[in-house]
Amino acid sequence: MMGKSALRALSVCIVLLSGPSLVHAQGNAAAGKEKSEPCAGCHGEDGNSNAPIFPKLAGQHASYLAKQLHEFKTEKRVNPTMTAMAEPLSDEDIDDIAAFYAQQKITVEKAEAPNALGEAIYRTGNASSGVPACTGCHGPDGSGIPSARFPALRGQYAAYLEKTLNDFKSGERANDANSIMRAIAAKLSDEEIAAVSSYTSGLR
Ligand code: HEC
Ligand code: HEC
């Protein structure tokens, strides 16, 4: 039988093992709703943005949203407007706002159909240029993988997806860990970027 002190030592171990990197603070969505008021003009009251140049935030994973806000703040992701918006936010504000948007429902765009090129890139990649299938990380339905911070893409505006892929390609956006997305976007042609962006915006 395990003694009391052994049990205590074991529970300390478990706490240490599950350390701060895994225990992400749960934001308060109700507080986040109020704190997101200054964002509504561009991103919409419920995170379904008013114009295609403003990414939708509704239904995006909280872990990914928080990462982006921290990186706008420190200018690891470069966008002067968003840096100014993120600057006054505390860690708690960021968690609350991220929790709020994550709970909203994204509206889905209508992809230009049929889009065989976009579908092929998304589902199988391009073997001749070494582009991997997007499904591997962003999922067959574009819902991403929250624990890995692979963002959801489904329903996002095609114009934003296209701009972002071009920013990864040119290196203007460089906040992707291990250059994952920069390496992939560099291998995509302009035509493939436009096609996969349109296709992805119609996923649900
Ligand atoms: C004046 C318009 C404007 C306002 C106000 C604004 N944003 Fe943004 N936001 C943008 C634009 C433009 C981008 C896309 C930047 C880019 O192209 O990299 C963006 C990107 C983002 C992203 C990254 C989304 C993604 O899919 O990677 C997050 C998160 C975000 N904004 C959160 C917020 C929050 C939270 C607020 C309020 C505190 C806010 N924004 C206020 C214009 C705005
Ligand atoms: C190996 C995993 C992986 C694969 C494969 C992958 N992605 Fe990504 N993608 C990521 C990660 C990680 C991010 C988030 C980068 C960050 O943290 O800023 C991302 C971000 C994105 C974004 C930005 C989303 C936003 O809201 O700003 C787009 C667009 C995107 N990927 C499109 C694609 C497309 C299209 C493909 C297939 C051609 C693809 N990705 C394949 C891992 C991947």
GROMACS .gro file of C-alpha atoms and ligand atoms in nm:
model
  290
    1MET     CA    1   0.000   0.000   0.000
    2MET     CA    2   0.115   0.351  -0.070
    3GLY     CA    3   0.180   0.572   0.232
    4LYS     CA    4   0.036   0.921   0.267
    5SER     CA    5   0.365   1.093   0.193
    6ALA     CA    6   0.421   0.881  -0.116
    7LEU     CA    7   0.076   0.978  -0.238
    8ARG     CA    8   0.151   1.342  -0.173
    9ALA     CA    9   0.480   1.314  -0.364
   10LEU     CA   10   0.294   1.151  -0.651
   11SER     CA   11   0.033   1.427  -0.669
   12VAL     CA   12   0.309   1.692  -0.663
   13CYS     CA   13   0.468   1.511  -0.957
   14ILE     CA   14   0.141   1.514  -1.147
   15VAL     CA   15   0.096   1.886  -1.085
   16LEU     CA   16   0.452   1.954  -1.201
   17LEU     CA   17   0.410   1.736  -1.508
   18SER     CA   18   0.090   1.907  -1.611
   19GLY     CA   19   0.275   2.241  -1.563
   20PRO     CA   20   0.176   2.586  -1.693
   21SER     CA   21   0.219   2.506  -2.062
   22LEU     CA   22  -0.063   2.251  -2.054
   23VAL     CA   23  -0.296   2.418  -1.809
   24HIS     CA   24  -0.404   2.711  -2.021
   25ALA     CA   25  -0.609   2.962  -1.826
   26GLN     CA   26  -0.976   2.933  -1.911
   27GLY     CA   27  -1.106   3.271  -2.015
   28ASN     CA   28  -1.439   3.412  -1.900
   29ALA     CA   29  -1.652   3.444  -2.213
   30ALA     CA   30  -1.907   3.679  -2.052
   31ALA     CA   31  -1.632   3.922  -1.954
   32GLY     CA   32  -1.479   3.871  -2.298
   33LYS     CA   33  -1.800   3.983  -2.468
   34GLU     CA   34  -1.774   4.324  -2.298
   35LYS     CA   35  -1.402   4.350  -2.359
   36SER     CA   36  -1.455   4.277  -2.729
   37GLU     CA   37  -1.664   4.592  -2.785
   38PRO     CA   38  -1.373   4.788  -2.939
   39CYS     CA   39  -1.322   4.501  -3.185
   40ALA     CA   40  -1.679   4.487  -3.317
   41GLY     CA   41  -1.636   4.766  -3.573
   42CYS     CA   42  -1.408   4.543  -3.779
   43HIS     CA   43  -1.465   4.187  -3.654
   44GLY     CA   44  -1.844   4.213  -3.600
   45GLU     CA   45  -2.029   4.184  -3.270
   46ASP     CA   46  -2.018   3.805  -3.276
   47GLY     CA   47  -1.684   3.769  -3.455
   48ASN     CA   48  -1.838   3.741  -3.802
   49SER     CA   49  -1.654   4.033  -3.956
   50ASN     CA   50  -1.817   4.302  -4.165
   51ALA     CA   51  -1.576   4.289  -4.459
   52PRO     CA   52  -1.360   4.018  -4.617
   53ILE     CA   53  -1.033   4.196  -4.530
   54PHE     CA   54  -1.112   4.149  -4.160
   55PRO     CA   55  -1.078   3.783  -4.058
   56LYS     CA   56  -1.373   3.617  -3.889
   57LEU     CA   57  -1.293   3.522  -3.531
   58ALA     CA   58  -1.618   3.337  -3.455
   59GLY     CA   59  -1.566   2.969  -3.376
   60GLN     CA   60  -1.186   2.997  -3.391
   61HIS     CA   61  -0.996   2.806  -3.121
   62ALA     CA   62  -0.921   3.011  -2.809
   63SER     CA   63  -0.563   2.881  -2.801
   64TYR     CA   64  -0.495   3.011  -3.153
   65LEU     CA   65  -0.670   3.346  -3.095
   66ALA     CA   66  -0.468   3.403  -2.776
   67LYS     CA   67  -0.143   3.319  -2.956
   68GLN     CA   68  -0.219   3.576  -3.228
   69LEU     CA   69  -0.311   3.850  -2.979
   70HIS     CA   70   0.010   3.797  -2.780
   71GLU     CA   71   0.209   3.806  -3.102
   72PHE     CA   72   0.044   4.125  -3.232
   73LYS     CA   73   0.128   4.277  -2.894
   74THR     CA   74   0.496   4.188  -2.922
   75GLU     CA   75   0.498   4.255  -3.299
   76LYS     CA   76   0.603   3.902  -3.376
   77ARG     CA   77   0.305   3.920  -3.614
   78VAL     CA   78   0.327   4.254  -3.790
   79ASN     CA   79   0.008   4.457  -3.836
   80PRO     CA   80   0.010   4.813  -3.693
   81THR     CA   81  -0.370   4.827  -3.649
   82MET     CA   82  -0.382   4.501  -3.456
   83THR     CA   83  -0.075   4.587  -3.250
   84ALA     CA   84  -0.248   4.908  -3.139
   85MET     CA   85  -0.563   4.709  -3.052
   86ALA     CA   86  -0.377   4.434  -2.863
   87GLU     CA   87  -0.137   4.662  -2.675
   88PRO     CA   88  -0.372   4.757  -2.387
   89LEU     CA   89  -0.493   4.399  -2.332
   90SER     CA   90  -0.372   4.207  -2.024
   91ASP     CA   91  -0.317   3.830  -2.034
   92GLU     CA   92  -0.655   3.791  -1.863
   93ASP     CA   93  -0.828   4.017  -2.118
   94ILE     CA   94  -0.678   3.809  -2.399
   95ASP     CA   95  -0.802   3.482  -2.245
   96ASP     CA   96  -1.150   3.627  -2.188
   97ILE     CA   97  -1.181   3.768  -2.540
   98ALA     CA   98  -1.049   3.445  -2.694
   99ALA     CA   99  -1.303   3.242  -2.492
  100PHE     CA  100  -1.586   3.468  -2.611
  101TYR     CA  101  -1.506   3.442  -2.983
  102ALA     CA  102  -1.439   3.068  -2.961
  103GLN     CA  103  -1.799   3.018  -2.845
  104GLN     CA  104  -1.956   3.209  -3.135
  105LYS     CA  105  -2.083   3.039  -3.448
  106ILE     CA  106  -1.908   3.119  -3.774
  107THR     CA  107  -2.115   3.196  -4.082
  108VAL     CA  108  -1.998   2.996  -4.383
  109GLU     CA  109  -1.915   3.153  -4.720
  110LYS     CA  110  -2.020   3.012  -5.051
  111ALA     CA  111  -1.716   2.878  -5.233
  112GLU     CA  112  -1.700   2.932  -5.606
  113ALA     CA  113  -1.808   2.593  -5.737
  114PRO     CA  114  -1.684   2.376  -5.894
  115ASN     CA  115  -1.329   2.416  -5.773
  116ALA     CA  116  -1.136   2.101  -5.859
  117LEU     CA  117  -0.794   2.264  -5.816
  118GLY     CA  118  -0.877   2.402  -5.471
  119GLU     CA  119  -1.020   2.070  -5.358
  120ALA     CA  120  -0.718   1.877  -5.487
  121ILE     CA  121  -0.472   2.105  -5.308
  122TYR     CA  122  -0.670   2.095  -4.985
  123ARG     CA  123  -0.722   1.718  -4.981
  124THR     CA  124  -0.408   1.577  -5.144
  125GLY     CA  125  -0.159   1.863  -5.185
  126ASN     CA  126   0.065   1.880  -5.489
  127ALA     CA  127   0.315   1.594  -5.505
  128SER     CA  128   0.522   1.747  -5.786
  129SER     CA  129   0.595   2.070  -5.596
  130GLY     CA  130   0.599   1.908  -5.250
  131VAL     CA  131   0.286   2.074  -5.108
  132PRO     CA  132   0.135   1.857  -4.831
  133ALA     CA  133  -0.241   1.809  -4.796
  134CYS     CA  134  -0.396   2.080  -4.581
  135THR     CA  135  -0.621   1.816  -4.421
  136GLY     CA  136  -0.322   1.677  -4.229
  137CYS     CA  137  -0.324   1.976  -3.995
  138HIS     CA  138  -0.642   2.173  -4.065
  139GLY     CA  139  -0.869   1.866  -4.078
  140PRO     CA  140  -1.098   1.729  -4.351
  141ASP     CA  141  -1.369   1.981  -4.260
  142GLY     CA  142  -1.130   2.271  -4.191
  143SER     CA  143  -1.191   2.273  -3.817
  144GLY     CA  144  -0.820   2.253  -3.725
  145ILE     CA  145  -0.667   2.096  -3.414
  146PRO     CA  146  -0.697   2.316  -3.104
  147SER     CA  147  -0.438   2.134  -2.890
  148ALA     CA  148  -0.175   2.178  -3.163
  149ARG     CA  149  -0.286   2.536  -3.237
  150PHE     CA  150  -0.365   2.443  -3.596
  151PRO     CA  151  -0.634   2.703  -3.665
  152ALA     CA  152  -0.980   2.641  -3.807
  153LEU     CA  153  -1.009   2.767  -4.166
  154ARG     CA  154  -1.367   2.667  -4.255
  155GLY     CA  155  -1.601   2.952  -4.339
  156GLN     CA  156  -1.323   3.212  -4.334
  157TYR     CA  157  -1.335   3.483  -4.603
  158ALA     CA  158  -1.145   3.374  -4.914
  159ALA     CA  159  -0.995   3.723  -4.949
  160TYR     CA  160  -0.839   3.700  -4.602
  161LEU     CA  161  -0.715   3.343  -4.658
  162GLU     CA  162  -0.556   3.450  -4.987
  163LYS     CA  163  -0.390   3.757  -4.833
  164THR     CA  164  -0.260   3.548  -4.544
  165LEU     CA  165  -0.117   3.276  -4.767
  166ASN     CA  166   0.054   3.545  -4.975
  167ASP     CA  167   0.190   3.702  -4.654
  168PHE     CA  168   0.334   3.363  -4.549
  169LYS     CA  169   0.477   3.322  -4.899
  170SER     CA  170   0.651   3.661  -4.895
  171GLY     CA  171   0.754   3.621  -4.532
  172GLU     CA  172   0.554   3.928  -4.426
  173ARG     CA  173   0.376   3.699  -4.181
  174ALA     CA  174   0.641   3.503  -3.995
  175ASN     CA  175   0.485   3.401  -3.664
  176ASP     CA  176   0.428   3.036  -3.759
  177ALA     CA  177   0.633   2.801  -3.541
  178ASN     CA  178   0.916   2.629  -3.732
  179SER     CA  179   0.815   2.816  -4.051
  180ILE     CA  180   0.548   2.551  -4.111
  181MET     CA  181   0.318   2.772  -4.315
  182ARG     CA  182   0.593   2.979  -4.479
  183ALA     CA  183   0.750   2.660  -4.617
  184ILE     CA  184   0.415   2.539  -4.753
  185ALA     CA  185   0.302   2.873  -4.898
  186ALA     CA  186   0.637   2.918  -5.074
  187LYS     CA  187   0.556   2.612  -5.285
  188LEU     CA  188   0.205   2.724  -5.381
  189SER     CA  189   0.150   2.909  -5.712
  190ASP     CA  190  -0.071   3.221  -5.715
  191GLU     CA  191  -0.337   3.018  -5.895
  192GLU     CA  192  -0.325   2.743  -5.631
  193ILE     CA  193  -0.347   3.000  -5.349
  194ALA     CA  194  -0.658   3.158  -5.502
  195ALA     CA  195  -0.821   2.819  -5.564
  196VAL     CA  196  -0.752   2.668  -5.221
  197SER     CA  197  -0.865   2.990  -5.048
  198SER     CA  198  -1.198   2.984  -5.228
  199TYR     CA  199  -1.245   2.613  -5.162
  200THR     CA  200  -1.160   2.643  -4.791
  201SER     CA  201  -1.399   2.933  -4.730
  202GLY     CA  202  -1.685   2.704  -4.831
  203LEU     CA  203  -1.595   2.422  -4.590
  204ARG     CA  204  -1.820   2.362  -4.291
  205HEC     C1  205  -0.969   4.874  -3.746
  205HEC     C2  206  -1.004   4.735  -3.768
  205HEC     C3  207  -0.973   4.634  -3.657
  205HEC     C4  208  -1.007   4.641  -3.524
  205HEC     C5  209  -1.080   4.753  -3.451
  205HEC     C6  210  -0.963   4.516  -3.465
  205HEC     N1  211  -0.906   4.436  -3.560
  205HEC    FE1  212  -0.834   4.247  -3.533
  205HEC     N2  213  -0.770   4.242  -3.726
  205HEC     C7  214  -0.784   4.345  -3.818
  205HEC     C8  215  -0.717   4.309  -3.941
  205HEC     C9  216  -0.708   4.392  -4.068
  205HEC    C10  217  -0.660   4.179  -3.920
  205HEC    C11  218  -0.578   4.095  -4.020
  205HEC    C12  219  -0.432   4.127  -4.004
  205HEC    C13  220  -0.348   4.057  -4.108
  205HEC     O1  221  -0.382   4.064  -4.226
  205HEC     O2  222  -0.251   3.993  -4.070
  205HEC    C14  223  -0.696   4.141  -3.784
  205HEC    C15  224  -0.661   4.019  -3.726
  205HEC    C16  225  -0.700   3.978  -3.600
  205HEC    C17  226  -0.673   3.848  -3.544
  205HEC    C18  227  -0.602   3.733  -3.613
  205HEC    C19  228  -0.705   3.640  -3.677
  205HEC    C20  229  -0.648   3.521  -3.746
  205HEC     O3  230  -0.727   3.444  -3.804
  205HEC     O4  231  -0.525   3.500  -3.744
  205HEC    C21  232  -0.725   3.848  -3.417
  205HEC    C22  233  -0.721   3.734  -3.318
  205HEC    C23  234  -0.784   3.978  -3.395
  205HEC     N3  235  -0.768   4.056  -3.508
  205HEC    C24  236  -0.847   4.017  -3.277
  205HEC    C25  237  -0.894   4.146  -3.252
  205HEC    C26  238  -0.943   4.190  -3.124
  205HEC    C27  239  -0.953   4.102  -3.000
  205HEC    C28  240  -0.976   4.322  -3.138
  205HEC    C29  241  -1.028   4.417  -3.031
  205HEC    C30  242  -0.947   4.426  -2.910
  205HEC    C31  243  -0.952   4.359  -3.276
  205HEC     N4  244  -0.900   4.250  -3.342
  205HEC    C32  245  -0.978   4.484  -3.331
  205HEC    C33  246  -0.855   4.462  -3.798
  205HEC    C34  247  -0.906   4.505  -3.678
  206HEC     C1  248   0.204   2.065  -4.078
  206HEC     C2  249   0.083   2.134  -4.042
  206HEC     C3  250   0.017   2.226  -4.144
  206HEC     C4  251  -0.017   2.196  -4.274
  206HEC     C5  252   0.008   2.068  -4.352
  206HEC     C6  253  -0.085   2.315  -4.323
  206HEC     N1  254  -0.093   2.411  -4.226
  206HEC    FE1  255  -0.179   2.593  -4.241
  206HEC     N2  256  -0.123   2.640  -4.051
  206HEC     C7  257  -0.050   2.556  -3.968
  206HEC     C8  258  -0.023   2.627  -3.845
  206HEC     C9  259   0.054   2.573  -3.726
  206HEC    C10  260  -0.081   2.755  -3.856
  206HEC    C11  261  -0.082   2.867  -3.749
  206HEC    C12  262   0.038   2.959  -3.757
  206HEC    C13  263   0.039   3.055  -3.640
  206HEC     O1  264   0.043   3.010  -3.526
  206HEC     O2  265   0.032   3.175  -3.661
  206HEC    C14  266  -0.144   2.760  -3.987
  206HEC    C15  267  -0.211   2.871  -4.037
  206HEC    C16  268  -0.272   2.875  -4.160
  206HEC    C17  269  -0.346   2.988  -4.211
  206HEC    C18  270  -0.373   3.119  -4.138
  206HEC    C19  271  -0.507   3.114  -4.068
  206HEC    C20  272  -0.550   3.245  -4.008
  206HEC     O3  273  -0.660   3.251  -3.952
  206HEC     O4  274  -0.477   3.345  -4.018
  206HEC    C21  275  -0.390   2.955  -4.336
  206HEC    C22  276  -0.473   3.039  -4.429
  206HEC    C23  277  -0.343   2.820  -4.363
  206HEC     N3  278  -0.271   2.774  -4.255
  206HEC    C24  279  -0.368   2.752  -4.482
  206HEC    C25  280  -0.316   2.626  -4.512
  206HEC    C26  281  -0.333   2.560  -4.640
  206HEC    C27  282  -0.413   2.617  -4.756
  206HEC    C28  283  -0.268   2.441  -4.632
  206HEC    C29  284  -0.249   2.334  -4.741
  206HEC    C30  285  -0.191   2.381  -4.866
  206HEC    C31  286  -0.208   2.433  -4.499
  206HEC     N4  287  -0.240   2.547  -4.429
  206HEC    C32  288  -0.135   2.326  -4.451
  206HEC    C33  289  -0.014   2.427  -3.995
  206HEC    C34  290  -0.030   2.361  -4.115
   0.00000   0.00000   0.00000
